[in-house]
Amino acid sequence: MLCVEEPIGVKEAAQVPQQRAEPLLDAAVRYTEERHWDVCPGTWLEPADGTEWCSCGEARCTAPGAHPTRADWAGQATGSGAAAHRMWSQHPRAAILLPTGRAFDAIDVPESAGFLALARMERLSLPLGPVTRTPDRRMQFLVLPGAAAKADGLVRRLGWSAAAIDLRGRGEGHYVTAPPTRVGGSGAVQWARRPTTANRWLPEVEELISPLAYACGREAADARTRLS
């Protein structure tokens, strides 16, 4: 049986706080020192012929300036502020990649569903960790490690298929692209809910999965209706 919750009004959608410009080097060091997150430098954007290309050299790169530089990228990640400072001093425009499955996992959802879920979570005073918003209209909710392995089963218990409603768990072997990394000409990754002292302790996935699944299910149903 499907889990039914009260409708969420579009007017209640959570707002993205105003973002401040910050050098990538400063952000990478801050993540290691203030949050104790591992960071890994990724690719970057290179100006050429009046435009910008990914440093990987691939003309059809799907995430220009925002993906790992090599297959063993996870082993390159560091939790040292000094090491992060050295890495980004060498490549100041390198993307900041945060490996999942270490200090946190992430639940990745469509942006429209993410805002609906955020509004409900805040109304219910549910515990929230940091939340990113990407230029390709995705949002990642940071939760305690182990969430990726549980996500499919938890969503199934609520009556949905995680794949069908476009809800994805990111755990070991994956990463979150951190603000203020730019992704091609699409814009920069932002914090929908930035890291603060108030959200230092991340929630369990069980605390957030119901509003996330409901919002994703609703958005998937609306999309089907628009296509019919």
PDB file of C-alpha atoms in Angstrom:
ATOM      1  CA  MET A   1       0.000   0.000   0.000  1.00  0.00           C
ATOM      2  CA  LEU A   2       1.255   3.443  -0.884  1.00  0.00           C
ATOM      3  CA  CYS A   3       2.228   5.780   1.914  1.00  0.00           C
ATOM      4  CA  VAL A   4      -0.119   8.781   1.755  1.00  0.00           C
ATOM      5  CA  GLU A   5       0.804  12.099   3.270  1.00  0.00           C
ATOM      6  CA  GLU A   6      -0.933  15.454   3.179  1.00  0.00           C
ATOM      7  CA  PRO A   7      -0.242  17.478   0.026  1.00  0.00           C
ATOM      8  CA  ILE A   8       2.605  19.943   0.028  1.00  0.00           C
ATOM      9  CA  GLY A   9       1.817  23.311  -1.511  1.00  0.00           C
ATOM     10  CA  VAL A  10       4.187  24.694  -4.101  1.00  0.00           C
ATOM     11  CA  LYS A  11       4.170  28.006  -2.218  1.00  0.00           C
ATOM     12  CA  GLU A  12       5.780  26.217   0.717  1.00  0.00           C
ATOM     13  CA  ALA A  13       8.853  25.227  -1.276  1.00  0.00           C
ATOM     14  CA  ALA A  14      12.001  25.917   0.732  1.00  0.00           C
ATOM     15  CA  GLN A  15      14.166  28.777  -0.451  1.00  0.00           C
ATOM     16  CA  VAL A  16      17.900  28.575  -1.243  1.00  0.00           C
ATOM     17  CA  PRO A  17      19.888  30.873   1.037  1.00  0.00           C
ATOM     18  CA  GLN A  18      21.903  33.601  -0.686  1.00  0.00           C
ATOM     19  CA  GLN A  19      25.286  32.212  -1.681  1.00  0.00           C
ATOM     20  CA  ARG A  20      28.568  34.043  -1.141  1.00  0.00           C
ATOM     21  CA  ALA A  21      31.503  33.781  -3.508  1.00  0.00           C
ATOM     22  CA  GLU A  22      34.366  31.711  -2.105  1.00  0.00           C
ATOM     23  CA  PRO A  23      37.583  30.428  -3.688  1.00  0.00           C
ATOM     24  CA  LEU A  24      37.664  26.669  -4.202  1.00  0.00           C
ATOM     25  CA  LEU A  25      40.874  26.392  -2.179  1.00  0.00           C
ATOM     26  CA  ASP A  26      39.295  28.085   0.849  1.00  0.00           C
ATOM     27  CA  ALA A  27      36.187  25.922   0.594  1.00  0.00           C
ATOM     28  CA  ALA A  28      38.170  22.675   0.321  1.00  0.00           C
ATOM     29  CA  VAL A  29      40.283  23.524   3.373  1.00  0.00           C
ATOM     30  CA  ARG A  30      37.210  24.564   5.338  1.00  0.00           C
ATOM     31  CA  TYR A  31      35.447  21.267   4.603  1.00  0.00           C
ATOM     32  CA  THR A  32      38.400  19.323   6.011  1.00  0.00           C
ATOM     33  CA  GLU A  33      39.000  21.501   9.044  1.00  0.00           C
ATOM     34  CA  GLU A  34      35.460  22.445  10.060  1.00  0.00           C
ATOM     35  CA  ARG A  35      33.516  19.336   9.006  1.00  0.00           C
ATOM     36  CA  HIS A  36      36.283  16.716   8.987  1.00  0.00           C
ATOM     37  CA  TRP A  37      35.234  15.653   5.486  1.00  0.00           C
ATOM     38  CA  ASP A  38      37.630  14.083   3.008  1.00  0.00           C
ATOM     39  CA  VAL A  39      38.057  16.098  -0.187  1.00  0.00           C
ATOM     40  CA  CYS A  40      39.416  15.153  -3.594  1.00  0.00           C
ATOM     41  CA  PRO A  41      40.371  17.530  -6.434  1.00  0.00           C
ATOM     42  CA  GLY A  42      38.602  16.829  -9.701  1.00  0.00           C
ATOM     43  CA  THR A  43      38.832  18.232 -13.197  1.00  0.00           C
ATOM     44  CA  TRP A  44      38.547  21.945 -13.974  1.00  0.00           C
ATOM     45  CA  LEU A  45      37.463  24.234 -16.783  1.00  0.00           C
ATOM     46  CA  GLU A  46      40.054  25.423 -19.287  1.00  0.00           C
ATOM     47  CA  PRO A  47      39.351  28.533 -21.425  1.00  0.00           C
ATOM     48  CA  ALA A  48      39.835  27.992 -25.154  1.00  0.00           C
ATOM     49  CA  ASP A  49      38.444  29.581 -28.313  1.00  0.00           C
ATOM     50  CA  GLY A  50      36.082  31.848 -26.435  1.00  0.00           C
ATOM     51  CA  THR A  51      34.566  29.041 -24.402  1.00  0.00           C
ATOM     52  CA  GLU A  52      35.571  26.634 -21.636  1.00  0.00           C
ATOM     53  CA  TRP A  53      36.439  22.951 -21.946  1.00  0.00           C
ATOM     54  CA  CYS A  54      36.902  20.255 -19.356  1.00  0.00           C
ATOM     55  CA  SER A  55      40.524  19.602 -18.462  1.00  0.00           C
ATOM     56  CA  CYS A  56      39.950  15.918 -19.280  1.00  0.00           C
ATOM     57  CA  GLY A  57      40.030  16.870 -22.976  1.00  0.00           C
ATOM     58  CA  GLU A  58      36.830  15.012 -23.846  1.00  0.00           C
ATOM     59  CA  ALA A  59      34.724  17.145 -26.175  1.00  0.00           C
ATOM     60  CA  ARG A  60      31.509  15.420 -25.096  1.00  0.00           C
ATOM     61  CA  CYS A  61      32.277  15.390 -21.379  1.00  0.00           C
ATOM     62  CA  THR A  62      28.997  14.971 -19.467  1.00  0.00           C
ATOM     63  CA  ALA A  63      30.217  16.819 -16.355  1.00  0.00           C
ATOM     64  CA  PRO A  64      32.772  19.359 -17.634  1.00  0.00           C
ATOM     65  CA  GLY A  65      35.029  20.578 -14.849  1.00  0.00           C
ATOM     66  CA  ALA A  66      33.328  18.460 -12.205  1.00  0.00           C
ATOM     67  CA  HIS A  67      34.435  14.821 -12.210  1.00  0.00           C
ATOM     68  CA  PRO A  68      37.419  12.725 -11.007  1.00  0.00           C
ATOM     69  CA  THR A  69      40.701  12.964 -12.873  1.00  0.00           C
ATOM     70  CA  ARG A  70      41.570   9.275 -12.598  1.00  0.00           C
ATOM     71  CA  ALA A  71      40.112   5.873 -11.754  1.00  0.00           C
ATOM     72  CA  ASP A  72      41.736   5.682  -8.316  1.00  0.00           C
ATOM     73  CA  TRP A  73      40.436   9.121  -7.328  1.00  0.00           C
ATOM     74  CA  ALA A  74      39.113   7.898  -3.959  1.00  0.00           C
ATOM     75  CA  GLY A  75      42.622   7.033  -2.811  1.00  0.00           C
ATOM     76  CA  GLN A  76      43.679  10.596  -3.564  1.00  0.00           C
ATOM     77  CA  ALA A  77      41.115  12.075  -1.172  1.00  0.00           C
ATOM     78  CA  THR A  78      42.448  13.682   1.980  1.00  0.00           C
ATOM     79  CA  GLY A  79      41.086  14.862   5.302  1.00  0.00           C
ATOM     80  CA  SER A  80      44.105  17.089   5.938  1.00  0.00           C
ATOM     81  CA  GLY A  81      43.654  20.838   5.596  1.00  0.00           C
ATOM     82  CA  ALA A  82      47.349  21.246   4.777  1.00  0.00           C
ATOM     83  CA  ALA A  83      47.170  18.603   2.035  1.00  0.00           C
ATOM     84  CA  ALA A  84      43.993  20.173   0.624  1.00  0.00           C
ATOM     85  CA  HIS A  85      45.716  23.574   0.578  1.00  0.00           C
ATOM     86  CA  ARG A  86      48.634  22.064  -1.335  1.00  0.00           C
ATOM     87  CA  MET A  87      46.397  20.277  -3.865  1.00  0.00           C
ATOM     88  CA  TRP A  88      44.264  23.323  -4.700  1.00  0.00           C
ATOM     89  CA  SER A  89      47.301  25.593  -4.752  1.00  0.00           C
ATOM     90  CA  GLN A  90      48.521  23.452  -7.664  1.00  0.00           C
ATOM     91  CA  HIS A  91      45.102  23.504  -9.397  1.00  0.00           C
ATOM     92  CA  PRO A  92      43.036  26.431  -8.027  1.00  0.00           C
ATOM     93  CA  ARG A  93      40.100  25.736 -10.360  1.00  0.00           C
ATOM     94  CA  ALA A  94      39.809  22.004  -9.569  1.00  0.00           C
ATOM     95  CA  ALA A  95      36.367  20.703  -8.646  1.00  0.00           C
ATOM     96  CA  ILE A  96      35.809  19.742  -5.012  1.00  0.00           C
ATOM     97  CA  LEU A  97      34.638  16.144  -4.767  1.00  0.00           C
ATOM     98  CA  LEU A  98      33.420  14.781  -1.411  1.00  0.00           C
ATOM     99  CA  PRO A  99      33.613  10.963  -1.279  1.00  0.00           C
ATOM    100  CA  THR A 100      30.435   9.358   0.044  1.00  0.00           C
ATOM    101  CA  GLY A 101      30.492   6.265   2.248  1.00  0.00           C
ATOM    102  CA  ARG A 102      32.939   7.893   4.690  1.00  0.00           C
ATOM    103  CA  ALA A 103      31.689  10.781   6.843  1.00  0.00           C
ATOM    104  CA  PHE A 104      28.302  10.645   5.128  1.00  0.00           C
ATOM    105  CA  ASP A 105      26.145   9.088   2.429  1.00  0.00           C
ATOM    106  CA  ALA A 106      23.789  11.103   0.224  1.00  0.00           C
ATOM    107  CA  ILE A 107      20.223  10.669  -0.971  1.00  0.00           C
ATOM    108  CA  ASP A 108      20.035  12.124  -4.484  1.00  0.00           C
ATOM    109  CA  VAL A 109      16.636  13.343  -5.759  1.00  0.00           C
ATOM    110  CA  PRO A 110      15.248  15.626  -8.490  1.00  0.00           C
ATOM    111  CA  GLU A 111      15.395  19.288  -7.491  1.00  0.00           C
ATOM    112  CA  SER A 112      11.616  19.819  -7.652  1.00  0.00           C
ATOM    113  CA  ALA A 113      11.042  16.907  -5.286  1.00  0.00           C
ATOM    114  CA  GLY A 114      13.885  18.030  -3.060  1.00  0.00           C
ATOM    115  CA  PHE A 115      12.342  21.446  -2.475  1.00  0.00           C
ATOM    116  CA  LEU A 116       8.957  19.914  -1.690  1.00  0.00           C
ATOM    117  CA  ALA A 117      10.563  17.526   0.766  1.00  0.00           C
ATOM    118  CA  LEU A 118      12.600  20.322   2.379  1.00  0.00           C
ATOM    119  CA  ALA A 119       9.462  22.374   2.996  1.00  0.00           C
ATOM    120  CA  ARG A 120       7.748  19.466   4.720  1.00  0.00           C
ATOM    121  CA  MET A 121      10.819  18.535   6.771  1.00  0.00           C
ATOM    122  CA  GLU A 122      11.158  22.068   8.037  1.00  0.00           C
ATOM    123  CA  ARG A 123       7.469  22.289   8.881  1.00  0.00           C
ATOM    124  CA  LEU A 124       7.737  19.066  10.868  1.00  0.00           C
ATOM    125  CA  SER A 125      11.053  20.154  12.481  1.00  0.00           C
ATOM    126  CA  LEU A 126      12.789  17.018  11.206  1.00  0.00           C
ATOM    127  CA  PRO A 127      16.573  16.875  11.653  1.00  0.00           C
ATOM    128  CA  LEU A 128      18.397  18.046   8.538  1.00  0.00           C
ATOM    129  CA  GLY A 129      21.994  17.823   7.442  1.00  0.00           C
ATOM    130  CA  PRO A 130      23.557  19.893   4.655  1.00  0.00           C
ATOM    131  CA  VAL A 131      21.842  19.712   1.254  1.00  0.00           C
ATOM    132  CA  THR A 132      23.448  20.488  -2.105  1.00  0.00           C
ATOM    133  CA  ARG A 133      21.777  21.746  -5.256  1.00  0.00           C
ATOM    134  CA  THR A 134      23.440  21.056  -8.618  1.00  0.00           C
ATOM    135  CA  PRO A 135      23.127  22.889 -11.975  1.00  0.00           C
ATOM    136  CA  ASP A 136      21.572  19.761 -13.530  1.00  0.00           C
ATOM    137  CA  ARG A 137      18.610  20.184 -11.125  1.00  0.00           C
ATOM    138  CA  ARG A 138      19.440  17.516  -8.572  1.00  0.00           C
ATOM    139  CA  MET A 139      19.638  17.782  -4.793  1.00  0.00           C
ATOM    140  CA  GLN A 140      21.689  15.632  -2.411  1.00  0.00           C
ATOM    141  CA  PHE A 141      20.659  15.262   1.232  1.00  0.00           C
ATOM    142  CA  LEU A 142      23.645  14.311   3.407  1.00  0.00           C
ATOM    143  CA  VAL A 143      22.871  11.599   5.956  1.00  0.00           C
ATOM    144  CA  LEU A 144      24.816   9.176   8.111  1.00  0.00           C
ATOM    145  CA  PRO A 145      26.902   6.497   6.314  1.00  0.00           C
ATOM    146  CA  GLY A 146      25.107   3.282   5.423  1.00  0.00           C
ATOM    147  CA  ALA A 147      22.086   5.041   3.927  1.00  0.00           C
ATOM    148  CA  ALA A 148      22.795   4.042   0.328  1.00  0.00           C
ATOM    149  CA  ALA A 149      22.550   0.347   1.194  1.00  0.00           C
ATOM    150  CA  LYS A 150      19.212   0.890   2.966  1.00  0.00           C
ATOM    151  CA  ALA A 151      17.506   3.317   0.591  1.00  0.00           C
ATOM    152  CA  ASP A 152      15.929   0.870  -1.879  1.00  0.00           C
ATOM    153  CA  GLY A 153      14.473  -1.304   0.872  1.00  0.00           C
ATOM    154  CA  LEU A 154      13.123   1.649   2.844  1.00  0.00           C
ATOM    155  CA  VAL A 155      11.439   3.104  -0.239  1.00  0.00           C
ATOM    156  CA  ARG A 156       9.992  -0.307  -1.125  1.00  0.00           C
ATOM    157  CA  ARG A 157       8.363  -0.536   2.323  1.00  0.00           C
ATOM    158  CA  LEU A 158       6.610   2.754   1.607  1.00  0.00           C
ATOM    159  CA  GLY A 159       5.137   1.321  -1.584  1.00  0.00           C
ATOM    160  CA  TRP A 160       7.416   2.693  -4.272  1.00  0.00           C
ATOM    161  CA  SER A 161      10.375   1.631  -6.363  1.00  0.00           C
ATOM    162  CA  ALA A 162      13.376   3.909  -5.789  1.00  0.00           C
ATOM    163  CA  ALA A 163      14.360   3.659  -9.471  1.00  0.00           C
ATOM    164  CA  ALA A 164      10.833   4.478 -10.660  1.00  0.00           C
ATOM    165  CA  ILE A 165      10.651   7.665  -8.567  1.00  0.00           C
ATOM    166  CA  ASP A 166      14.268   8.665  -9.349  1.00  0.00           C
ATOM    167  CA  LEU A 167      15.574   8.458  -5.774  1.00  0.00           C
ATOM    168  CA  ARG A 168      19.209   7.335  -5.591  1.00  0.00           C
ATOM    169  CA  GLY A 169      21.514   6.480  -2.716  1.00  0.00           C
ATOM    170  CA  ARG A 170      25.187   7.453  -2.986  1.00  0.00           C
ATOM    171  CA  GLY A 171      27.548   5.514  -0.759  1.00  0.00           C
ATOM    172  CA  GLU A 172      30.987   3.945  -0.984  1.00  0.00           C
ATOM    173  CA  GLY A 173      32.657   4.485  -4.356  1.00  0.00           C
ATOM    174  CA  HIS A 174      30.611   7.568  -5.204  1.00  0.00           C
ATOM    175  CA  TYR A 175      30.937  11.260  -4.452  1.00  0.00           C
ATOM    176  CA  VAL A 176      29.074  14.535  -4.092  1.00  0.00           C
ATOM    177  CA  THR A 177      30.303  17.582  -6.010  1.00  0.00           C
ATOM    178  CA  ALA A 178      30.654  20.358  -3.448  1.00  0.00           C
ATOM    179  CA  PRO A 179      30.035  24.097  -3.720  1.00  0.00           C
ATOM    180  CA  PRO A 180      31.312  26.328  -5.214  1.00  0.00           C
ATOM    181  CA  THR A 181      32.387  23.959  -8.034  1.00  0.00           C
ATOM    182  CA  ARG A 182      31.256  25.098 -11.475  1.00  0.00           C
ATOM    183  CA  VAL A 183      29.847  22.535 -13.915  1.00  0.00           C
ATOM    184  CA  GLY A 184      30.540  23.632 -17.484  1.00  0.00           C
ATOM    185  CA  GLY A 185      28.431  26.607 -18.504  1.00  0.00           C
ATOM    186  CA  SER A 186      25.487  25.445 -16.400  1.00  0.00           C
ATOM    187  CA  GLY A 187      26.488  27.246 -13.228  1.00  0.00           C
ATOM    188  CA  ALA A 188      27.888  26.350  -9.833  1.00  0.00           C
ATOM    189  CA  VAL A 189      26.862  23.766  -7.259  1.00  0.00           C
ATOM    190  CA  GLN A 190      25.205  25.528  -4.316  1.00  0.00           C
ATOM    191  CA  TRP A 191      24.123  24.742  -0.798  1.00  0.00           C
ATOM    192  CA  ALA A 192      20.356  24.521  -0.457  1.00  0.00           C
ATOM    193  CA  ARG A 193      21.148  24.025   3.255  1.00  0.00           C
ATOM    194  CA  ARG A 194      24.759  24.927   4.023  1.00  0.00           C
ATOM    195  CA  PRO A 195      26.903  23.200   6.676  1.00  0.00           C
ATOM    196  CA  THR A 196      26.509  24.922  10.069  1.00  0.00           C
ATOM    197  CA  THR A 197      27.130  24.069  13.711  1.00  0.00           C
ATOM    198  CA  ALA A 198      23.409  23.298  13.954  1.00  0.00           C
ATOM    199  CA  ASN A 199      23.574  20.457  11.407  1.00  0.00           C
ATOM    200  CA  ARG A 200      26.971  19.031  12.350  1.00  0.00           C
ATOM    201  CA  TRP A 201      25.254  15.831  13.519  1.00  0.00           C
ATOM    202  CA  LEU A 202      23.737  14.189  10.454  1.00  0.00           C
ATOM    203  CA  PRO A 203      20.351  12.455  10.494  1.00  0.00           C
ATOM    204  CA  GLU A 204      19.686   8.772   9.894  1.00  0.00           C
ATOM    205  CA  VAL A 205      18.190   8.034   6.478  1.00  0.00           C
ATOM    206  CA  GLU A 206      15.118   6.551   8.209  1.00  0.00           C
ATOM    207  CA  GLU A 207      14.274  10.029   9.521  1.00  0.00           C
ATOM    208  CA  LEU A 208      14.090  11.605   6.057  1.00  0.00           C
ATOM    209  CA  ILE A 209      13.113   8.823   3.673  1.00  0.00           C
ATOM    210  CA  SER A 210       9.342   9.207   3.990  1.00  0.00           C
ATOM    211  CA  PRO A 211       9.096  12.880   2.933  1.00  0.00           C
ATOM    212  CA  LEU A 212      11.753  12.334   0.266  1.00  0.00           C
ATOM    213  CA  ALA A 213      10.008   9.300  -1.214  1.00  0.00           C
ATOM    214  CA  TYR A 214       6.608  10.977  -1.053  1.00  0.00           C
ATOM    215  CA  ALA A 215       7.884  14.080  -2.863  1.00  0.00           C
ATOM    216  CA  CYS A 216       9.677  11.985  -5.513  1.00  0.00           C
ATOM    217  CA  GLY A 217       6.567   9.818  -5.988  1.00  0.00           C
ATOM    218  CA  ARG A 218       4.384  12.857  -6.399  1.00  0.00           C
ATOM    219  CA  GLU A 219       6.727  14.439  -8.922  1.00  0.00           C
ATOM    220  CA  ALA A 220       6.974  11.185 -10.895  1.00  0.00           C
ATOM    221  CA  ALA A 221       3.171  10.909 -10.988  1.00  0.00           C
ATOM    222  CA  ASP A 222       2.841  14.530 -12.139  1.00  0.00           C
ATOM    223  CA  ALA A 223       5.400  13.890 -14.885  1.00  0.00           C
ATOM    224  CA  ARG A 224       3.428  10.881 -16.128  1.00  0.00           C
ATOM    225  CA  THR A 225       0.254  12.962 -16.142  1.00  0.00           C
ATOM    226  CA  ARG A 226       1.901  15.675 -18.218  1.00  0.00           C
ATOM    227  CA  LEU A 227       2.999  13.078 -20.776  1.00  0.00           C
ATOM    228  CA  SER A 228      -0.388  11.375 -21.059  1.00  0.00           C
TER     229      SER A 228
END
